[in-house]
Amino acid sequence: MGPVLSSPIKLYVIWYGHWNPSHQATIRDFLNSFSSSSYAPHPSVADWWHTVRLYTDQTGQNISTISLSGEFFDFKYSQGKYLSRLSMQYVIKNAVRSYRESIPLNYKNGVYLVLTSYDVQVQEFCRAVCGFHYFTFPSILGVTVPYAWVGYSGKQCPGFCAYPFAWPKNSGNGGNNLMGAPNGDPGVDGMISVIAHELAEVSSNPLVNAWYAGDNPISPTEIADLCLGVYGTGAGGGYVGQVYKDFRGNGFNLHGVKGRKFLVQWVWNPLRRRCFGPNAMD
């Protein structure tokens, strides 16, 4: 078994393209909620991360804490408006070379999160994936570091990547919201859960040789893949499970900083041997 991210994880965000500042604020607050010192009520984003931290490497070292440690704004689309999986590594290369004080090349405990705006097309986005994680090649960046990408789907495919806040196009519901988005935008609220999904998997399987199921590490089933669509107790068959509702009737299952509320999918708990989240009723 390969390594997990057992040193305190420093997360560096690259905002690629033109971003709505209110969307950035929502995502930034979510990322700041991972810290155990965020003082959000239970069940919190930090509580959710505790399940991820149960995973260990072969020496018994657990996945560590995660904190937002730097940001870079690539509003000039340094690699264009269509990104392949490979070109994502050049986005990271440009960021660490352009503004090293804010986003250094941290090969010891750094993770890079590329977030693309509404007008950026990414290979397989909206057709097969809403996000992915991998690691950089030394031939491009000089070192191997884990990274993840997630795209804003509010314009391109909300029914595919922002469910349960939007209906799939072929559902017959005309794209109407299925569940109210707790932060006011189906695209960004759907993106929150995908970000959590990818951070859980890049931490537990950073080099694609640690925690995954199946015989093919190139297309693994990882700890969040096992729980797609599960947000609460009793989930299944398109039902997200028992979640909370705010005063507007919007669905959520986790609390964050600044009074934020988020709906985040569960992950596989290795001790309970089932999908689990801190809002579980059993």
PDB file of C-alpha atoms in Angstrom:
ATOM      1  CA  MET A   1       0.000   0.000   0.000  1.00  0.00           C
ATOM      2  CA  GLY A   2       1.197   3.476  -0.873  1.00  0.00           C
ATOM      3  CA  PRO A   3       1.205   6.587   1.310  1.00  0.00           C
ATOM      4  CA  VAL A   4      -1.628   8.768   2.592  1.00  0.00           C
ATOM      5  CA  LEU A   5      -1.211  12.463   3.392  1.00  0.00           C
ATOM      6  CA  SER A   6      -0.115  12.068   7.010  1.00  0.00           C
ATOM      7  CA  SER A   7       1.604  15.453   7.457  1.00  0.00           C
ATOM      8  CA  PRO A   8      -0.552  18.561   8.109  1.00  0.00           C
ATOM      9  CA  ILE A   9      -1.975  19.306   4.656  1.00  0.00           C
ATOM     10  CA  LYS A  10      -1.450  22.781   3.245  1.00  0.00           C
ATOM     11  CA  LEU A  11      -4.074  23.443   0.600  1.00  0.00           C
ATOM     12  CA  TYR A  12      -3.348  25.914  -2.197  1.00  0.00           C
ATOM     13  CA  VAL A  13      -6.265  27.074  -4.348  1.00  0.00           C
ATOM     14  CA  ILE A  14      -5.894  28.244  -7.936  1.00  0.00           C
ATOM     15  CA  TRP A  15      -8.915  30.204  -9.153  1.00  0.00           C
ATOM     16  CA  TYR A  16      -8.835  29.725 -12.911  1.00  0.00           C
ATOM     17  CA  GLY A  17     -10.862  32.121 -15.062  1.00  0.00           C
ATOM     18  CA  HIS A  18     -13.399  34.776 -14.070  1.00  0.00           C
ATOM     19  CA  TRP A  19     -15.050  34.075 -10.730  1.00  0.00           C
ATOM     20  CA  ASN A  20     -18.047  35.591  -8.983  1.00  0.00           C
ATOM     21  CA  PRO A  21     -16.656  36.976  -5.686  1.00  0.00           C
ATOM     22  CA  SER A  22     -19.680  35.689  -3.737  1.00  0.00           C
ATOM     23  CA  HIS A  23     -19.040  32.174  -5.078  1.00  0.00           C
ATOM     24  CA  GLN A  24     -15.407  32.445  -4.062  1.00  0.00           C
ATOM     25  CA  ALA A  25     -16.451  33.538  -0.578  1.00  0.00           C
ATOM     26  CA  THR A  26     -18.729  30.496  -0.196  1.00  0.00           C
ATOM     27  CA  ILE A  27     -15.999  28.078  -1.262  1.00  0.00           C
ATOM     28  CA  ARG A  28     -13.368  29.855   0.844  1.00  0.00           C
ATOM     29  CA  ASP A  29     -15.584  29.612   3.936  1.00  0.00           C
ATOM     30  CA  PHE A  30     -16.110  25.912   3.241  1.00  0.00           C
ATOM     31  CA  LEU A  31     -12.379  25.266   2.995  1.00  0.00           C
ATOM     32  CA  ASN A  32     -11.745  27.229   6.192  1.00  0.00           C
ATOM     33  CA  SER A  33     -14.355  25.058   7.922  1.00  0.00           C
ATOM     34  CA  PHE A  34     -12.132  21.959   7.755  1.00  0.00           C
ATOM     35  CA  SER A  35     -10.052  23.200  10.655  1.00  0.00           C
ATOM     36  CA  SER A  36     -10.993  21.715  14.034  1.00  0.00           C
ATOM     37  CA  SER A  37     -10.639  25.245  15.433  1.00  0.00           C
ATOM     38  CA  SER A  38     -13.427  26.577  13.205  1.00  0.00           C
ATOM     39  CA  TYR A  39     -15.915  26.337  16.126  1.00  0.00           C
ATOM     40  CA  ALA A  40     -18.873  25.432  13.936  1.00  0.00           C
ATOM     41  CA  PRO A  41     -21.798  23.614  15.600  1.00  0.00           C
ATOM     42  CA  HIS A  42     -22.082  19.840  15.311  1.00  0.00           C
ATOM     43  CA  PRO A  43     -22.378  18.253  12.796  1.00  0.00           C
ATOM     44  CA  SER A  44     -19.635  20.303  11.193  1.00  0.00           C
ATOM     45  CA  VAL A  45     -17.315  20.150   8.199  1.00  0.00           C
ATOM     46  CA  ALA A  46     -14.475  19.444  10.649  1.00  0.00           C
ATOM     47  CA  ASP A  47     -16.507  16.506  12.032  1.00  0.00           C
ATOM     48  CA  TRP A  48     -16.897  15.193   8.472  1.00  0.00           C
ATOM     49  CA  TRP A  49     -13.115  15.301   8.004  1.00  0.00           C
ATOM     50  CA  HIS A  50     -12.675  13.142  11.115  1.00  0.00           C
ATOM     51  CA  THR A  51     -13.978  10.168   9.116  1.00  0.00           C
ATOM     52  CA  VAL A  52     -11.390  10.802   6.400  1.00  0.00           C
ATOM     53  CA  ARG A  53      -8.692  10.942   9.075  1.00  0.00           C
ATOM     54  CA  LEU A  54      -9.452   7.361  10.103  1.00  0.00           C
ATOM     55  CA  TYR A  55      -7.497   6.140   7.075  1.00  0.00           C
ATOM     56  CA  THR A  56      -3.872   5.178   7.633  1.00  0.00           C
ATOM     57  CA  ASP A  57      -0.844   4.125   5.629  1.00  0.00           C
ATOM     58  CA  GLN A  58       0.958   0.824   6.159  1.00  0.00           C
ATOM     59  CA  THR A  59       2.916   2.282   9.084  1.00  0.00           C
ATOM     60  CA  GLY A  60      -0.270   3.278  10.911  1.00  0.00           C
ATOM     61  CA  GLN A  61       0.024   7.013  10.253  1.00  0.00           C
ATOM     62  CA  ASN A  62      -3.388   8.669   9.895  1.00  0.00           C
ATOM     63  CA  ILE A  63      -4.407  11.275   7.348  1.00  0.00           C
ATOM     64  CA  SER A  64      -3.725  14.663   8.904  1.00  0.00           C
ATOM     65  CA  THR A  65      -5.511  17.987   9.254  1.00  0.00           C
ATOM     66  CA  ILE A  66      -6.073  20.270   6.286  1.00  0.00           C
ATOM     67  CA  SER A  67      -5.893  24.056   6.095  1.00  0.00           C
ATOM     68  CA  LEU A  68      -6.260  26.664   3.378  1.00  0.00           C
ATOM     69  CA  SER A  69      -2.737  28.063   2.996  1.00  0.00           C
ATOM     70  CA  GLY A  70      -2.659  30.158  -0.167  1.00  0.00           C
ATOM     71  CA  GLU A  71      -4.558  31.333  -3.246  1.00  0.00           C
ATOM     72  CA  PHE A  72      -3.678  32.349  -6.797  1.00  0.00           C
ATOM     73  CA  PHE A  73      -5.953  34.098  -9.307  1.00  0.00           C
ATOM     74  CA  ASP A  74      -5.372  33.006 -12.900  1.00  0.00           C
ATOM     75  CA  PHE A  75      -7.885  35.418 -14.432  1.00  0.00           C
ATOM     76  CA  LYS A  76      -5.926  35.606 -17.687  1.00  0.00           C
ATOM     77  CA  TYR A  77      -6.634  31.936 -18.538  1.00  0.00           C
ATOM     78  CA  SER A  78      -2.917  31.119 -18.791  1.00  0.00           C
ATOM     79  CA  GLN A  79      -3.615  27.787 -20.537  1.00  0.00           C
ATOM     80  CA  GLY A  80      -6.700  28.872 -22.509  1.00  0.00           C
ATOM     81  CA  LYS A  81     -10.376  28.073 -22.032  1.00  0.00           C
ATOM     82  CA  TYR A  82     -10.087  24.373 -22.779  1.00  0.00           C
ATOM     83  CA  LEU A  83      -8.029  22.298 -20.374  1.00  0.00           C
ATOM     84  CA  SER A  84      -6.970  18.696 -20.774  1.00  0.00           C
ATOM     85  CA  ARG A  85      -5.994  16.599 -17.781  1.00  0.00           C
ATOM     86  CA  LEU A  86      -2.356  17.138 -18.661  1.00  0.00           C
ATOM     87  CA  SER A  87      -2.651  20.892 -19.128  1.00  0.00           C
ATOM     88  CA  MET A  88      -3.976  21.129 -15.554  1.00  0.00           C
ATOM     89  CA  GLN A  89      -0.397  20.533 -14.440  1.00  0.00           C
ATOM     90  CA  TYR A  90       0.741  23.550 -16.443  1.00  0.00           C
ATOM     91  CA  VAL A  91      -1.877  25.649 -14.658  1.00  0.00           C
ATOM     92  CA  ILE A  92      -0.204  24.670 -11.378  1.00  0.00           C
ATOM     93  CA  LYS A  93       3.257  25.311 -12.825  1.00  0.00           C
ATOM     94  CA  ASN A  94       2.245  28.804 -13.907  1.00  0.00           C
ATOM     95  CA  ALA A  95       0.766  29.559 -10.478  1.00  0.00           C
ATOM     96  CA  VAL A  96       3.778  28.502  -8.414  1.00  0.00           C
ATOM     97  CA  ARG A  97       6.149  30.366 -10.716  1.00  0.00           C
ATOM     98  CA  SER A  98       4.069  33.551 -10.854  1.00  0.00           C
ATOM     99  CA  TYR A  99       3.412  34.225  -7.171  1.00  0.00           C
ATOM    100  CA  ARG A 100       5.629  32.090  -4.973  1.00  0.00           C
ATOM    101  CA  GLU A 101       5.005  34.090  -1.795  1.00  0.00           C
ATOM    102  CA  SER A 102       1.322  33.161  -1.804  1.00  0.00           C
ATOM    103  CA  ILE A 103       1.416  29.775  -3.501  1.00  0.00           C
ATOM    104  CA  PRO A 104       4.836  28.106  -3.217  1.00  0.00           C
ATOM    105  CA  LEU A 105       5.908  24.825  -4.730  1.00  0.00           C
ATOM    106  CA  ASN A 106       5.427  22.738  -1.591  1.00  0.00           C
ATOM    107  CA  TYR A 107       6.438  19.148  -2.297  1.00  0.00           C
ATOM    108  CA  LYS A 108       6.492  18.168   1.400  1.00  0.00           C
ATOM    109  CA  ASN A 109       2.856  18.634   2.418  1.00  0.00           C
ATOM    110  CA  GLY A 110       1.185  20.739  -0.264  1.00  0.00           C
ATOM    111  CA  VAL A 111      -1.998  19.910  -2.195  1.00  0.00           C
ATOM    112  CA  TYR A 112      -3.104  22.067  -5.120  1.00  0.00           C
ATOM    113  CA  LEU A 113      -6.785  22.591  -5.900  1.00  0.00           C
ATOM    114  CA  VAL A 114      -7.613  24.020  -9.336  1.00  0.00           C
ATOM    115  CA  LEU A 115     -11.117  25.495  -9.572  1.00  0.00           C
ATOM    116  CA  THR A 116     -12.325  26.463 -13.055  1.00  0.00           C
ATOM    117  CA  SER A 117     -14.967  29.105 -13.744  1.00  0.00           C
ATOM    118  CA  TYR A 118     -18.234  28.825 -15.680  1.00  0.00           C
ATOM    119  CA  ASP A 119     -16.665  29.477 -19.095  1.00  0.00           C
ATOM    120  CA  VAL A 120     -13.829  26.948 -18.953  1.00  0.00           C
ATOM    121  CA  GLN A 121     -14.226  23.566 -20.607  1.00  0.00           C
ATOM    122  CA  VAL A 122     -12.271  20.655 -19.182  1.00  0.00           C
ATOM    123  CA  GLN A 123     -11.625  17.233 -20.681  1.00  0.00           C
ATOM    124  CA  GLU A 124     -14.536  14.894 -19.770  1.00  0.00           C
ATOM    125  CA  PHE A 125     -16.239  17.593 -17.662  1.00  0.00           C
ATOM    126  CA  CYS A 126     -20.041  17.230 -17.676  1.00  0.00           C
ATOM    127  CA  ARG A 127     -19.801  13.944 -19.580  1.00  0.00           C
ATOM    128  CA  ALA A 128     -17.901  11.631 -17.256  1.00  0.00           C
ATOM    129  CA  VAL A 129     -16.540  13.696 -14.356  1.00  0.00           C
ATOM    130  CA  CYS A 130     -17.240  16.734 -12.182  1.00  0.00           C
ATOM    131  CA  GLY A 131     -13.753  16.669 -10.681  1.00  0.00           C
ATOM    132  CA  PHE A 132     -10.662  14.498 -10.456  1.00  0.00           C
ATOM    133  CA  HIS A 133      -7.379  14.177  -8.600  1.00  0.00           C
ATOM    134  CA  TYR A 134      -3.935  13.003  -9.605  1.00  0.00           C
ATOM    135  CA  PHE A 135      -0.290  13.976  -9.114  1.00  0.00           C
ATOM    136  CA  THR A 136       2.106  16.145 -11.086  1.00  0.00           C
ATOM    137  CA  PHE A 137       4.903  14.783 -13.256  1.00  0.00           C
ATOM    138  CA  PRO A 138       8.515  15.763 -12.447  1.00  0.00           C
ATOM    139  CA  SER A 139       9.028  16.387 -16.162  1.00  0.00           C
ATOM    140  CA  ILE A 140       6.527  19.274 -15.933  1.00  0.00           C
ATOM    141  CA  LEU A 141       6.755  20.660 -12.411  1.00  0.00           C
ATOM    142  CA  GLY A 142      10.109  19.280 -11.306  1.00  0.00           C
ATOM    143  CA  VAL A 143       8.530  17.343  -8.434  1.00  0.00           C
ATOM    144  CA  THR A 144       5.572  15.096  -7.712  1.00  0.00           C
ATOM    145  CA  VAL A 145       2.769  16.800  -5.762  1.00  0.00           C
ATOM    146  CA  PRO A 146      -0.878  15.756  -5.419  1.00  0.00           C
ATOM    147  CA  TYR A 147      -3.563  17.966  -6.905  1.00  0.00           C
ATOM    148  CA  ALA A 148      -7.274  18.033  -7.611  1.00  0.00           C
ATOM    149  CA  TRP A 149      -9.550  19.872  -9.991  1.00  0.00           C
ATOM    150  CA  VAL A 150     -13.244  20.768  -9.718  1.00  0.00           C
ATOM    151  CA  GLY A 151     -15.274  22.801 -12.212  1.00  0.00           C
ATOM    152  CA  TYR A 152     -18.168  25.203 -11.692  1.00  0.00           C
ATOM    153  CA  SER A 153     -21.131  23.474 -13.320  1.00  0.00           C
ATOM    154  CA  GLY A 154     -23.829  26.117 -12.864  1.00  0.00           C
ATOM    155  CA  LYS A 155     -23.804  27.074 -16.559  1.00  0.00           C
ATOM    156  CA  GLN A 156     -22.556  23.928 -18.276  1.00  0.00           C
ATOM    157  CA  CYS A 157     -24.209  20.977 -16.521  1.00  0.00           C
ATOM    158  CA  PRO A 158     -25.953  21.651 -13.198  1.00  0.00           C
ATOM    159  CA  GLY A 159     -28.116  18.544 -13.556  1.00  0.00           C
ATOM    160  CA  PHE A 160     -25.018  16.374 -13.867  1.00  0.00           C
ATOM    161  CA  CYS A 161     -22.666  17.942 -11.312  1.00  0.00           C
ATOM    162  CA  ALA A 162     -24.932  19.997  -9.016  1.00  0.00           C
ATOM    163  CA  TYR A 163     -27.489  17.314  -8.124  1.00  0.00           C
ATOM    164  CA  PRO A 164     -29.491  17.322  -5.829  1.00  0.00           C
ATOM    165  CA  PHE A 165     -29.821  21.076  -6.372  1.00  0.00           C
ATOM    166  CA  ALA A 166     -30.744  20.709 -10.055  1.00  0.00           C
ATOM    167  CA  TRP A 167     -32.519  18.082 -12.150  1.00  0.00           C
ATOM    168  CA  PRO A 168     -30.716  16.191 -14.908  1.00  0.00           C
ATOM    169  CA  LYS A 169     -31.804  17.381 -18.352  1.00  0.00           C
ATOM    170  CA  ASN A 170     -33.465  14.093 -19.237  1.00  0.00           C
ATOM    171  CA  SER A 171     -35.503  13.952 -16.024  1.00  0.00           C
ATOM    172  CA  GLY A 172     -38.537  15.707 -17.481  1.00  0.00           C
ATOM    173  CA  ASN A 173     -38.426  18.411 -14.832  1.00  0.00           C
ATOM    174  CA  GLY A 174     -37.119  21.197 -17.041  1.00  0.00           C
ATOM    175  CA  GLY A 175     -34.004  21.885 -14.968  1.00  0.00           C
ATOM    176  CA  ASN A 176     -35.951  23.096 -11.935  1.00  0.00           C
ATOM    177  CA  ASN A 177     -34.263  22.836  -8.562  1.00  0.00           C
ATOM    178  CA  LEU A 178     -34.835  19.584  -6.735  1.00  0.00           C
ATOM    179  CA  MET A 179     -33.574  20.861  -3.397  1.00  0.00           C
ATOM    180  CA  GLY A 180     -32.857  24.439  -2.385  1.00  0.00           C
ATOM    181  CA  ALA A 181     -29.170  25.337  -2.351  1.00  0.00           C
ATOM    182  CA  PRO A 182     -28.158  26.494   1.166  1.00  0.00           C
ATOM    183  CA  ASN A 183     -25.794  29.181  -0.151  1.00  0.00           C
ATOM    184  CA  GLY A 184     -28.056  30.363  -2.934  1.00  0.00           C
ATOM    185  CA  ASP A 185     -26.448  28.935  -6.055  1.00  0.00           C
ATOM    186  CA  PRO A 186     -26.906  25.321  -7.254  1.00  0.00           C
ATOM    187  CA  GLY A 187     -23.617  25.399  -9.156  1.00  0.00           C
ATOM    188  CA  VAL A 188     -21.444  26.461  -6.243  1.00  0.00           C
ATOM    189  CA  ASP A 189     -23.335  24.406  -3.643  1.00  0.00           C
ATOM    190  CA  GLY A 190     -22.990  21.327  -5.843  1.00  0.00           C
ATOM    191  CA  MET A 191     -19.328  22.164  -6.306  1.00  0.00           C
ATOM    192  CA  ILE A 192     -18.809  22.139  -2.519  1.00  0.00           C
ATOM    193  CA  SER A 193     -19.640  18.436  -2.288  1.00  0.00           C
ATOM    194  CA  VAL A 194     -17.396  17.587  -5.258  1.00  0.00           C
ATOM    195  CA  ILE A 195     -14.524  19.503  -3.632  1.00  0.00           C
ATOM    196  CA  ALA A 196     -15.002  17.507  -0.431  1.00  0.00           C
ATOM    197  CA  HIS A 197     -15.132  14.301  -2.487  1.00  0.00           C
ATOM    198  CA  GLU A 198     -11.844  15.036  -4.232  1.00  0.00           C
ATOM    199  CA  LEU A 199     -10.035  16.241  -1.093  1.00  0.00           C
ATOM    200  CA  ALA A 200     -11.007  13.023   0.697  1.00  0.00           C
ATOM    201  CA  GLU A 201      -9.685  10.916  -2.161  1.00  0.00           C
ATOM    202  CA  VAL A 202      -6.501  12.862  -2.877  1.00  0.00           C
ATOM    203  CA  SER A 203      -5.658  12.547   0.836  1.00  0.00           C
ATOM    204  CA  SER A 204      -6.348   8.809   1.058  1.00  0.00           C
ATOM    205  CA  ASN A 205      -4.962   7.888  -2.376  1.00  0.00           C
ATOM    206  CA  PRO A 206      -2.545  10.669  -3.412  1.00  0.00           C
ATOM    207  CA  LEU A 207      -0.364   8.576  -5.712  1.00  0.00           C
ATOM    208  CA  VAL A 208      -3.199   6.260  -6.811  1.00  0.00           C
ATOM    209  CA  ASN A 209      -1.670   3.318  -4.960  1.00  0.00           C
ATOM    210  CA  ALA A 210      -3.246   3.462  -1.488  1.00  0.00           C
ATOM    211  CA  TRP A 211      -6.956   3.297  -0.602  1.00  0.00           C
ATOM    212  CA  TYR A 212      -9.086   2.158  -3.523  1.00  0.00           C
ATOM    213  CA  ALA A 213     -11.215  -0.806  -4.530  1.00  0.00           C
ATOM    214  CA  GLY A 214     -10.992  -2.816  -7.740  1.00  0.00           C
ATOM    215  CA  ASP A 215      -8.157  -4.186  -9.793  1.00  0.00           C
ATOM    216  CA  ASN A 216      -7.470  -1.135 -11.929  1.00  0.00           C
ATOM    217  CA  PRO A 217      -5.640   1.763 -10.226  1.00  0.00           C
ATOM    218  CA  ILE A 218      -6.062   3.845 -13.393  1.00  0.00           C
ATOM    219  CA  SER A 219      -9.817   3.864 -12.810  1.00  0.00           C
ATOM    220  CA  PRO A 220     -10.163   3.163  -9.085  1.00  0.00           C
ATOM    221  CA  THR A 221     -13.230   3.169  -6.863  1.00  0.00           C
ATOM    222  CA  GLU A 222     -12.178   5.328  -3.944  1.00  0.00           C
ATOM    223  CA  ILE A 223     -13.570   6.189  -0.505  1.00  0.00           C
ATOM    224  CA  ALA A 224     -15.992   8.854  -1.755  1.00  0.00           C
ATOM    225  CA  ASP A 225     -16.967   6.994  -4.939  1.00  0.00           C
ATOM    226  CA  LEU A 226     -18.485   4.299  -2.725  1.00  0.00           C
ATOM    227  CA  CYS A 227     -20.963   6.796  -1.284  1.00  0.00           C
ATOM    228  CA  LEU A 228     -22.080   8.894  -4.251  1.00  0.00           C
ATOM    229  CA  GLY A 229     -25.549  10.329  -3.665  1.00  0.00           C
ATOM    230  CA  VAL A 230     -25.516   9.521   0.065  1.00  0.00           C
ATOM    231  CA  TYR A 231     -25.976  12.562   2.303  1.00  0.00           C
ATOM    232  CA  GLY A 232     -27.923  11.135   5.217  1.00  0.00           C
ATOM    233  CA  THR A 233     -29.400   8.089   6.893  1.00  0.00           C
ATOM    234  CA  GLY A 234     -31.658   6.011   4.658  1.00  0.00           C
ATOM    235  CA  ALA A 235     -30.237   7.288   1.369  1.00  0.00           C
ATOM    236  CA  GLY A 236     -30.684   5.246  -1.787  1.00  0.00           C
ATOM    237  CA  GLY A 237     -32.579   5.066  -5.052  1.00  0.00           C
ATOM    238  CA  GLY A 238     -32.242   8.792  -5.703  1.00  0.00           C
ATOM    239  CA  TYR A 239     -33.183   9.729  -2.135  1.00  0.00           C
ATOM    240  CA  VAL A 240     -30.362  11.729  -0.517  1.00  0.00           C
ATOM    241  CA  GLY A 241     -31.222  10.576   2.995  1.00  0.00           C
ATOM    242  CA  GLN A 242     -32.294  12.428   6.115  1.00  0.00           C
ATOM    243  CA  VAL A 243     -30.854  15.931   6.031  1.00  0.00           C
ATOM    244  CA  TYR A 244     -31.685  19.191   7.763  1.00  0.00           C
ATOM    245  CA  LYS A 245     -33.602  22.140   6.354  1.00  0.00           C
ATOM    246  CA  ASP A 246     -32.875  25.800   7.016  1.00  0.00           C
ATOM    247  CA  PHE A 247     -35.627  28.370   7.541  1.00  0.00           C
ATOM    248  CA  ARG A 248     -35.999  28.718   3.774  1.00  0.00           C
ATOM    249  CA  GLY A 249     -36.369  24.960   3.328  1.00  0.00           C
ATOM    250  CA  ASN A 250     -32.910  24.516   1.768  1.00  0.00           C
ATOM    251  CA  GLY A 251     -31.180  21.209   2.453  1.00  0.00           C
ATOM    252  CA  PHE A 252     -27.917  20.852   4.388  1.00  0.00           C
ATOM    253  CA  ASN A 253     -26.126  18.336   6.582  1.00  0.00           C
ATOM    254  CA  LEU A 254     -23.042  20.210   7.857  1.00  0.00           C
ATOM    255  CA  HIS A 255     -22.308  23.501   9.606  1.00  0.00           C
ATOM    256  CA  GLY A 256     -19.351  25.683   8.675  1.00  0.00           C
ATOM    257  CA  VAL A 257     -17.722  28.939   9.696  1.00  0.00           C
ATOM    258  CA  LYS A 258     -19.639  32.240   9.689  1.00  0.00           C
ATOM    259  CA  GLY A 259     -22.942  30.422  10.082  1.00  0.00           C
ATOM    260  CA  ARG A 260     -22.581  28.699   6.726  1.00  0.00           C
ATOM    261  CA  LYS A 261     -24.454  25.502   5.933  1.00  0.00           C
ATOM    262  CA  PHE A 262     -23.375  22.898   3.389  1.00  0.00           C
ATOM    263  CA  LEU A 263     -24.659  19.668   1.868  1.00  0.00           C
ATOM    264  CA  VAL A 264     -21.760  17.228   1.512  1.00  0.00           C
ATOM    265  CA  GLN A 265     -21.860  13.580   0.502  1.00  0.00           C
ATOM    266  CA  TRP A 266     -20.710  10.914   2.944  1.00  0.00           C
ATOM    267  CA  VAL A 267     -17.559   8.817   2.622  1.00  0.00           C
ATOM    268  CA  TRP A 268     -16.797   5.208   3.448  1.00  0.00           C
ATOM    269  CA  ASN A 269     -15.962   4.743   7.123  1.00  0.00           C
ATOM    270  CA  PRO A 270     -13.291   2.016   7.424  1.00  0.00           C
ATOM    271  CA  LEU A 271     -14.228   1.146  11.015  1.00  0.00           C
ATOM    272  CA  ARG A 272     -18.003   1.005  10.586  1.00  0.00           C
ATOM    273  CA  ARG A 273     -17.577  -0.512   7.102  1.00  0.00           C
ATOM    274  CA  ARG A 274     -20.326   1.613   5.600  1.00  0.00           C
ATOM    275  CA  CYS A 275     -20.984   5.089   4.310  1.00  0.00           C
ATOM    276  CA  PHE A 276     -21.084   7.512   7.185  1.00  0.00           C
ATOM    277  CA  GLY A 277     -21.340  11.211   8.015  1.00  0.00           C
ATOM    278  CA  PRO A 278     -21.583  13.181  11.255  1.00  0.00           C
ATOM    279  CA  ASN A 279     -25.312  13.810  10.670  1.00  0.00           C
ATOM    280  CA  ALA A 280     -26.057  10.058  10.789  1.00  0.00           C
ATOM    281  CA  MET A 281     -29.170   9.147  12.765  1.00  0.00           C
ATOM    282  CA  ASP A 282     -27.859   5.673  13.683  1.00  0.00           C
TER     283      ASP A 282
END
